[in-house]
Short mmCIF file of C-alpha atoms and ligand atoms in Angstrom, two decimals:
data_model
loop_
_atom_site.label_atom_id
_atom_site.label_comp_id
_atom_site.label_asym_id
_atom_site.label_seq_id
_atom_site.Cartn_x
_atom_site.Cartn_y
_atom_site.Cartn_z
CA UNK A 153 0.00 0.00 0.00
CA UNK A 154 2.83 2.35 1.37
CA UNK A 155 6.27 1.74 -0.86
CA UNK A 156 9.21 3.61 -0.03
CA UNK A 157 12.31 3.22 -1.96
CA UNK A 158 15.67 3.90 -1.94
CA UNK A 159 15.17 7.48 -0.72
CA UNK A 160 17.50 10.35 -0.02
CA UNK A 161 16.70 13.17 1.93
CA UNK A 162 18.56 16.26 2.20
CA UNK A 163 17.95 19.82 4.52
CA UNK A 164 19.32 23.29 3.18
CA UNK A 165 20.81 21.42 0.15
CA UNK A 166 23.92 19.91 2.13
CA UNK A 167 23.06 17.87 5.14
CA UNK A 168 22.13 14.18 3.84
CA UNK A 169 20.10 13.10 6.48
CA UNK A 170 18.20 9.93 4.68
CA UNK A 171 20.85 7.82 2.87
CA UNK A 172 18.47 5.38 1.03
CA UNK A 173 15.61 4.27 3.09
CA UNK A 174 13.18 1.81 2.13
CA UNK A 175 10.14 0.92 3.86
CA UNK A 176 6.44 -0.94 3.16
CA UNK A 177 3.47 -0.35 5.12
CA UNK A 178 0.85 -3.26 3.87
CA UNK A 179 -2.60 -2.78 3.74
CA UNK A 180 -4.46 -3.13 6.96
CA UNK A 181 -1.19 -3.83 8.66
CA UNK A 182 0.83 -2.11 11.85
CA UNK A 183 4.33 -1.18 11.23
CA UNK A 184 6.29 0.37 13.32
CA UNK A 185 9.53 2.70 12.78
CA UNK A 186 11.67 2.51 15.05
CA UNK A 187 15.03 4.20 16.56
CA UNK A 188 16.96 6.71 18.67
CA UNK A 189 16.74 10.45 18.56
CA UNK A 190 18.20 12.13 15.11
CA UNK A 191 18.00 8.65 13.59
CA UNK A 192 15.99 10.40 10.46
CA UNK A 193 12.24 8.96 11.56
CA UNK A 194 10.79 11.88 11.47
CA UNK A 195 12.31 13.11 8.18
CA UNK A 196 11.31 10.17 6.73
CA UNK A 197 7.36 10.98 7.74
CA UNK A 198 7.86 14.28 6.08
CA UNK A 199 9.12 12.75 2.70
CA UNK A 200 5.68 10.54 2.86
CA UNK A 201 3.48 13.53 3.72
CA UNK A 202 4.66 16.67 1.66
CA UNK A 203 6.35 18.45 4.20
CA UNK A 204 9.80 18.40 3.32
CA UNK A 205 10.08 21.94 1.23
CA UNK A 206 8.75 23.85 4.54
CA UNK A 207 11.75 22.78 6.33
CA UNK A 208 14.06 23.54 3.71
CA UNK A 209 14.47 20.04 2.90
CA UNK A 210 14.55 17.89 -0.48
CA UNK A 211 14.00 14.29 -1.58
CA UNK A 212 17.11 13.73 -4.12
CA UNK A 213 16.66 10.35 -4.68
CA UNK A 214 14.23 7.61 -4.58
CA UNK A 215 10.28 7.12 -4.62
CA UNK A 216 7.33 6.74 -2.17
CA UNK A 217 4.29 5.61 -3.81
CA UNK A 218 0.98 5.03 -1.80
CA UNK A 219 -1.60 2.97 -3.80
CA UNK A 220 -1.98 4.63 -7.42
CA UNK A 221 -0.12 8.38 -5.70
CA UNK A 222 2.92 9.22 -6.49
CA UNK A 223 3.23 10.80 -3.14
CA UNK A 224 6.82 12.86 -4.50
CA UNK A 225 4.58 14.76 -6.79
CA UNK A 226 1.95 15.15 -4.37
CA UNK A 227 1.38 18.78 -2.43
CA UNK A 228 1.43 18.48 1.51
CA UNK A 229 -2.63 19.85 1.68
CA UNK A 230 -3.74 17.24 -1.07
CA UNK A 231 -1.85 14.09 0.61
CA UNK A 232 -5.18 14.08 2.81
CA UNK A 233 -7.47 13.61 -0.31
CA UNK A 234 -5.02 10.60 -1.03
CA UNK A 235 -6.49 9.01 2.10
CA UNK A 236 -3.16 9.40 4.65
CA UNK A 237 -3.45 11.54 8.00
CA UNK A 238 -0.40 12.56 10.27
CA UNK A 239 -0.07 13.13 14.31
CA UNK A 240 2.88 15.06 14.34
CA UNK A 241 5.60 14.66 17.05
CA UNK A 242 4.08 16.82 20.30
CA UNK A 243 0.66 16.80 19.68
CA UNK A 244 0.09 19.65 18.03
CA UNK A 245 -3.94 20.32 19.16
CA UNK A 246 -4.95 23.40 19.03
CA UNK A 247 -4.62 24.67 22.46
CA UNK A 248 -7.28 27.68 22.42
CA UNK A 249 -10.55 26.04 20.40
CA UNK A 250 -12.23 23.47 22.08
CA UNK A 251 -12.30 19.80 22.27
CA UNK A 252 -14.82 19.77 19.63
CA UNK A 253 -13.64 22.68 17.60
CA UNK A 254 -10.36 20.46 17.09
CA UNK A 255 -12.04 17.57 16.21
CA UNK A 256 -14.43 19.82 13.77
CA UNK A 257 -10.82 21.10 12.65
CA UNK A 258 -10.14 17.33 11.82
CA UNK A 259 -12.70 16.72 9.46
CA UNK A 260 -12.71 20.27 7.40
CA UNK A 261 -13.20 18.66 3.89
CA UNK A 262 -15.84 15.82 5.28
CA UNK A 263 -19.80 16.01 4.85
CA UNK A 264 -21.48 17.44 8.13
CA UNK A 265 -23.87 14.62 9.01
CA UNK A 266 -20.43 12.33 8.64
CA UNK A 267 -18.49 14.53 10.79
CA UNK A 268 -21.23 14.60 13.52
CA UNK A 269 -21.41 11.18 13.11
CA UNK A 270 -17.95 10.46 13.76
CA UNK A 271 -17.46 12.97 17.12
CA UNK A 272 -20.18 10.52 18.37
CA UNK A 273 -17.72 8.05 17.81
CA UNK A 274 -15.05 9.23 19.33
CA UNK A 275 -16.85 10.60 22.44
CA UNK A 276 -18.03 6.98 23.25
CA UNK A 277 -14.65 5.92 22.60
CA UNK A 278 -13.31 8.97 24.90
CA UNK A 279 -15.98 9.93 27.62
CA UNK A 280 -13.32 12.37 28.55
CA UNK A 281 -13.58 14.40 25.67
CA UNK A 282 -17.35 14.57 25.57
CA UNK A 283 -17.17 15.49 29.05
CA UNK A 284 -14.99 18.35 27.87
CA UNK A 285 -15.94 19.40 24.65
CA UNK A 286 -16.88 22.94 25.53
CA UNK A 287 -13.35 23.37 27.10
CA UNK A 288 -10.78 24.53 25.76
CA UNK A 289 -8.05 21.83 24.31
CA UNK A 290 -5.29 23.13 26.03
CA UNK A 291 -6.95 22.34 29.53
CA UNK A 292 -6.32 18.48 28.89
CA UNK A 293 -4.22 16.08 30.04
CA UNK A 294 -0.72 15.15 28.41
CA UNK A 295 -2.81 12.14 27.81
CA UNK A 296 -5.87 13.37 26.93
CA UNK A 297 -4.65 15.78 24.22
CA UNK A 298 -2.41 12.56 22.44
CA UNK A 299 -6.19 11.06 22.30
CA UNK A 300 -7.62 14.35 20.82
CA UNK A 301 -4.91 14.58 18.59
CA UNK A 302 -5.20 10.75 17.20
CA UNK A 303 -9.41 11.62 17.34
CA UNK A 304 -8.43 14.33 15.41
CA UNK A 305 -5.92 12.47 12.53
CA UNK A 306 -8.94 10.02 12.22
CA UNK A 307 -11.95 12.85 11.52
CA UNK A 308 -11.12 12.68 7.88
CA UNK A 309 -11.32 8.66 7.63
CA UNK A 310 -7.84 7.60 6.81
CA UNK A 311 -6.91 4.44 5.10
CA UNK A 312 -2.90 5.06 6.55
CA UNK A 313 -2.83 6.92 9.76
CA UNK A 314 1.11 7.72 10.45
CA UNK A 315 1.73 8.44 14.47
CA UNK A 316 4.99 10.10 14.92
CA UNK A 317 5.95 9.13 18.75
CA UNK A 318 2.28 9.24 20.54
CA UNK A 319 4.21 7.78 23.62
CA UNK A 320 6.20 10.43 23.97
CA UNK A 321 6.16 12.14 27.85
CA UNK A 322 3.33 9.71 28.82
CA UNK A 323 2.92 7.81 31.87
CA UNK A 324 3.38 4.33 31.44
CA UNK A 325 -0.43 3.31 31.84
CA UNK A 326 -1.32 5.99 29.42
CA UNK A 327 1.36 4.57 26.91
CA UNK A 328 -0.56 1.14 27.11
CA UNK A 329 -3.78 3.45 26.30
CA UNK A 330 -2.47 4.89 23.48
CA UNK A 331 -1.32 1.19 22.73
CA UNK A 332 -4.32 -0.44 22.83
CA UNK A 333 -5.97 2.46 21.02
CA UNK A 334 -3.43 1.86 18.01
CA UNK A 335 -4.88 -1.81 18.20
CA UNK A 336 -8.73 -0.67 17.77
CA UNK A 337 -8.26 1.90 15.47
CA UNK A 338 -6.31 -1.14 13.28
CA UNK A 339 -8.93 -3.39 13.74
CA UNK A 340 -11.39 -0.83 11.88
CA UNK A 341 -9.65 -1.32 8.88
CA UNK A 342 -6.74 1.68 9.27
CA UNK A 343 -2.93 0.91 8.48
CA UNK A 344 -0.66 2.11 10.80
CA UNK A 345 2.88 3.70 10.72
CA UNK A 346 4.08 4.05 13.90
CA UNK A 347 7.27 5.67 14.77
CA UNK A 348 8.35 5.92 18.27
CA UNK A 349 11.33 5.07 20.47
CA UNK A 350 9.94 2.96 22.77
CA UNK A 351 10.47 0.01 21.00
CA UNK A 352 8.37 -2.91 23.98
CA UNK A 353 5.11 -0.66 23.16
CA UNK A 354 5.64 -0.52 19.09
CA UNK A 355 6.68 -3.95 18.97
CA UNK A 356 3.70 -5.16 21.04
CA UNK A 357 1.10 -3.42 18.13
CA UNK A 358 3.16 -3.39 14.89
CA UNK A 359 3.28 -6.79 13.17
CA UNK A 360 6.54 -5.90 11.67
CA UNK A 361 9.25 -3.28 12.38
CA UNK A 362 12.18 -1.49 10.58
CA UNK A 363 14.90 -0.34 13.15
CA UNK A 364 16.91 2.79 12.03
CA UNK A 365 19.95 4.44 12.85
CA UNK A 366 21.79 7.21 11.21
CA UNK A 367 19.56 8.05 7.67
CA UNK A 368 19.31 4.14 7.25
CA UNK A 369 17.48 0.99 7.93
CA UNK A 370 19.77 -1.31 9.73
CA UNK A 371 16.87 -4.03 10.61
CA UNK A 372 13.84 -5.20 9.44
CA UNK A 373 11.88 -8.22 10.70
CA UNK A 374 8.62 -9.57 12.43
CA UNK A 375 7.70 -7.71 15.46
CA UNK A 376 8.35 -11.24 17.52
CA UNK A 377 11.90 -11.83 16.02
CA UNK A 378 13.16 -8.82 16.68
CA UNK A 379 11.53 -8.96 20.28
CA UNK A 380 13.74 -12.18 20.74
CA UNK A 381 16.96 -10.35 18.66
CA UNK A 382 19.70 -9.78 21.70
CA UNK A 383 20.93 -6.11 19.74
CA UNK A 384 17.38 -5.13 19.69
CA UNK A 385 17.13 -6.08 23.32
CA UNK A 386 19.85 -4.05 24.60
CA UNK A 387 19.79 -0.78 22.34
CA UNK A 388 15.73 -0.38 22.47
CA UNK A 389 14.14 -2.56 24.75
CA UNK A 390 16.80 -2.00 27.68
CA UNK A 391 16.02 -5.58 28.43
CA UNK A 392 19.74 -6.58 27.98
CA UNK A 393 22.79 -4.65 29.56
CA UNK A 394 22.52 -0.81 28.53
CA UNK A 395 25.55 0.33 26.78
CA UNK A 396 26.68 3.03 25.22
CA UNK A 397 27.65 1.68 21.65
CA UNK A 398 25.65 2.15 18.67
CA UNK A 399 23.85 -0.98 16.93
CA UNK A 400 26.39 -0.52 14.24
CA UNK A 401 29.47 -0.71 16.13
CA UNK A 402 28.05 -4.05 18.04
CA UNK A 403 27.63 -5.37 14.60
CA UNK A 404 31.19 -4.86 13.73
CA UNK A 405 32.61 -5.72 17.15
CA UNK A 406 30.64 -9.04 17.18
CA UNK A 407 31.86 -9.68 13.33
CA UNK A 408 35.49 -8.86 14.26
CA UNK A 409 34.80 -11.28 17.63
CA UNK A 410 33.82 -13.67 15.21
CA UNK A 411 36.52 -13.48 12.78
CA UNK A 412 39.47 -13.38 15.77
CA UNK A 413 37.68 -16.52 17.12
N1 ADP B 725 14.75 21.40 9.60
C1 ADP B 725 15.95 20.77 9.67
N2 ADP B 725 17.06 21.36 9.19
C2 ADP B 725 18.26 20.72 9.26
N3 ADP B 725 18.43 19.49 9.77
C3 ADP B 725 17.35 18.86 10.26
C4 ADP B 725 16.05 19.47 10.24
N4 ADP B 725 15.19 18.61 10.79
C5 ADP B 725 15.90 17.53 11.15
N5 ADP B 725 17.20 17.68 10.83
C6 ADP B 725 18.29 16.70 11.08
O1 ADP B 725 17.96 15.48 10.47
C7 ADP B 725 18.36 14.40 11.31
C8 ADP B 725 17.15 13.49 11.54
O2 ADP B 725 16.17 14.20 12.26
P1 ADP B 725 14.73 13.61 12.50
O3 ADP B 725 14.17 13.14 11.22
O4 ADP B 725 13.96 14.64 13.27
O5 ADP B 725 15.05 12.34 13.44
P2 ADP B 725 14.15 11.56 14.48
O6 ADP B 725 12.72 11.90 14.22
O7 ADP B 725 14.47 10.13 14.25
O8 ADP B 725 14.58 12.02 15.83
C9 ADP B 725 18.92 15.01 12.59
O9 ADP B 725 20.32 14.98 12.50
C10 ADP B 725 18.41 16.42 12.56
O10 ADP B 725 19.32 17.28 13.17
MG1 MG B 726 11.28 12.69 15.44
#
């Protein structure tokens, strides 16, 4: 559904900050993106959606094709009308309209009675928000406002909803919210693109994951086998001894280890 291929990415014409990343996000599937700060993640989410020319960035190689779009040649305000929808890293609500101005804010180029339809939805889903809809967003939770924020991605019926770090600050019981959340919003028929660091909660809702470092994709695998991967273990799940080295230089330690051996 989502094909990304062999693409570069680079800011102010000289810093190459995506050095040929490819990525697939099947239809009806969870995949997450995963890696530490700076790793490119969010740069990469910016290639998909049209947002790369506002911060002074280019795509100089490569292609990222969603169904019949061509998503390269596609304008930032009509990647919507291509079916995708984007929770940007922090939230982003808007702070002084209200809970239900936001989600109104969502759904912009919908029909009324759908729109209506769907704020029902998400108020039964989140009694919090109905119970404040007349206040303004701001007043919420860290919590609440990741909820408005996915309510809000979803107002204009996505078929790829792309979540850039919703864990981000949150306690660790609203993490497994936002979690199971992901889940339900998957099981109505939405693929998911989830980027975040915390690897335990992206690997329990994402099928698959990609694991980068440094403007590239050093792993790729089921959501299980890289659960049970020992370099995944200590660099993102912190299950393992933390260290300090990066993924690639454990790669070439352990092949040198090998090769001495
Ligand atoms: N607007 C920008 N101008 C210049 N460099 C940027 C800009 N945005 C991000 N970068 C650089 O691109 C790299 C990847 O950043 P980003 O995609 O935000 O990573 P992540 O989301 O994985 O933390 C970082 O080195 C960052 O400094
Ligand atoms: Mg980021």
């Amino acid at each position: 559904m989502l094909k990304v291929a062999n693409i570069e990415v680079v800011y102010h014409s000289v810093v190459l900050v995506l050095k040929g990343v490819s990525l697939e996000v099947p239809s009806g599937k969870v995949v997450a993106l995963l890696g530490p700060n700076g790793a490119g993640k969010t740069t990469t989410l910016r290639t998909i959606t049209g947002l790369l020319d506002i911060h002074h960035a280019q795509a100089t190689k490569g292609s990222v094709l969603f169904g019949e779009h061509d998503l390269l040649q596609t304008k930032a305000h009509q990647v919507v009308g291509c079916g995708i929808s984007q929770v940007m890293e922090g939230r982003r609500i808007l702070a002084d309209l209200t809970v239900e101005e936001n989600l109104q804010a969502g759904g912009t180029m919908e029909p009324r009675v759908q729109v209506a339809e769907d704020i029902a939805k998400h108020y039964e889903r989140f009694p919090i928000l109905a119970e404040r809809r007349k206040q303004p967003a701001g007043y919420l939770s860290g919590g609440e406002q990741q909820m408005l924020a996915i309510a809000r991605a979803l107002m204009c019926r996505p078929k790829l909803l792309l979540l850039d770090e919703p864990s981000l600050g949150l306690a660790p019981k609203l993490v497994a919210q936002v979690a199971s959340l992901i889940s339900e919003i998957n099981s109505d028929g939405v693929s998911v693109l989830l980027v975040e660091q915390n690897a335990a909660m992206a690997l329990d809702v994402a099928s698959e994951a990609y694991v980068m470092e440094n403007g590239k994709i050093v792993l790729h695998g089921e959501s299980e086998e890289l659960r049970q991967d020992k370099d995944v273990q200590e660099f993102y799940l912190g299950i393992a001894k933390a260290g300090t080295r990066s993924y690639k230089e454990v790669k070439l330690y352990r092949r040198l280890k090998r090769w001495l051996s």
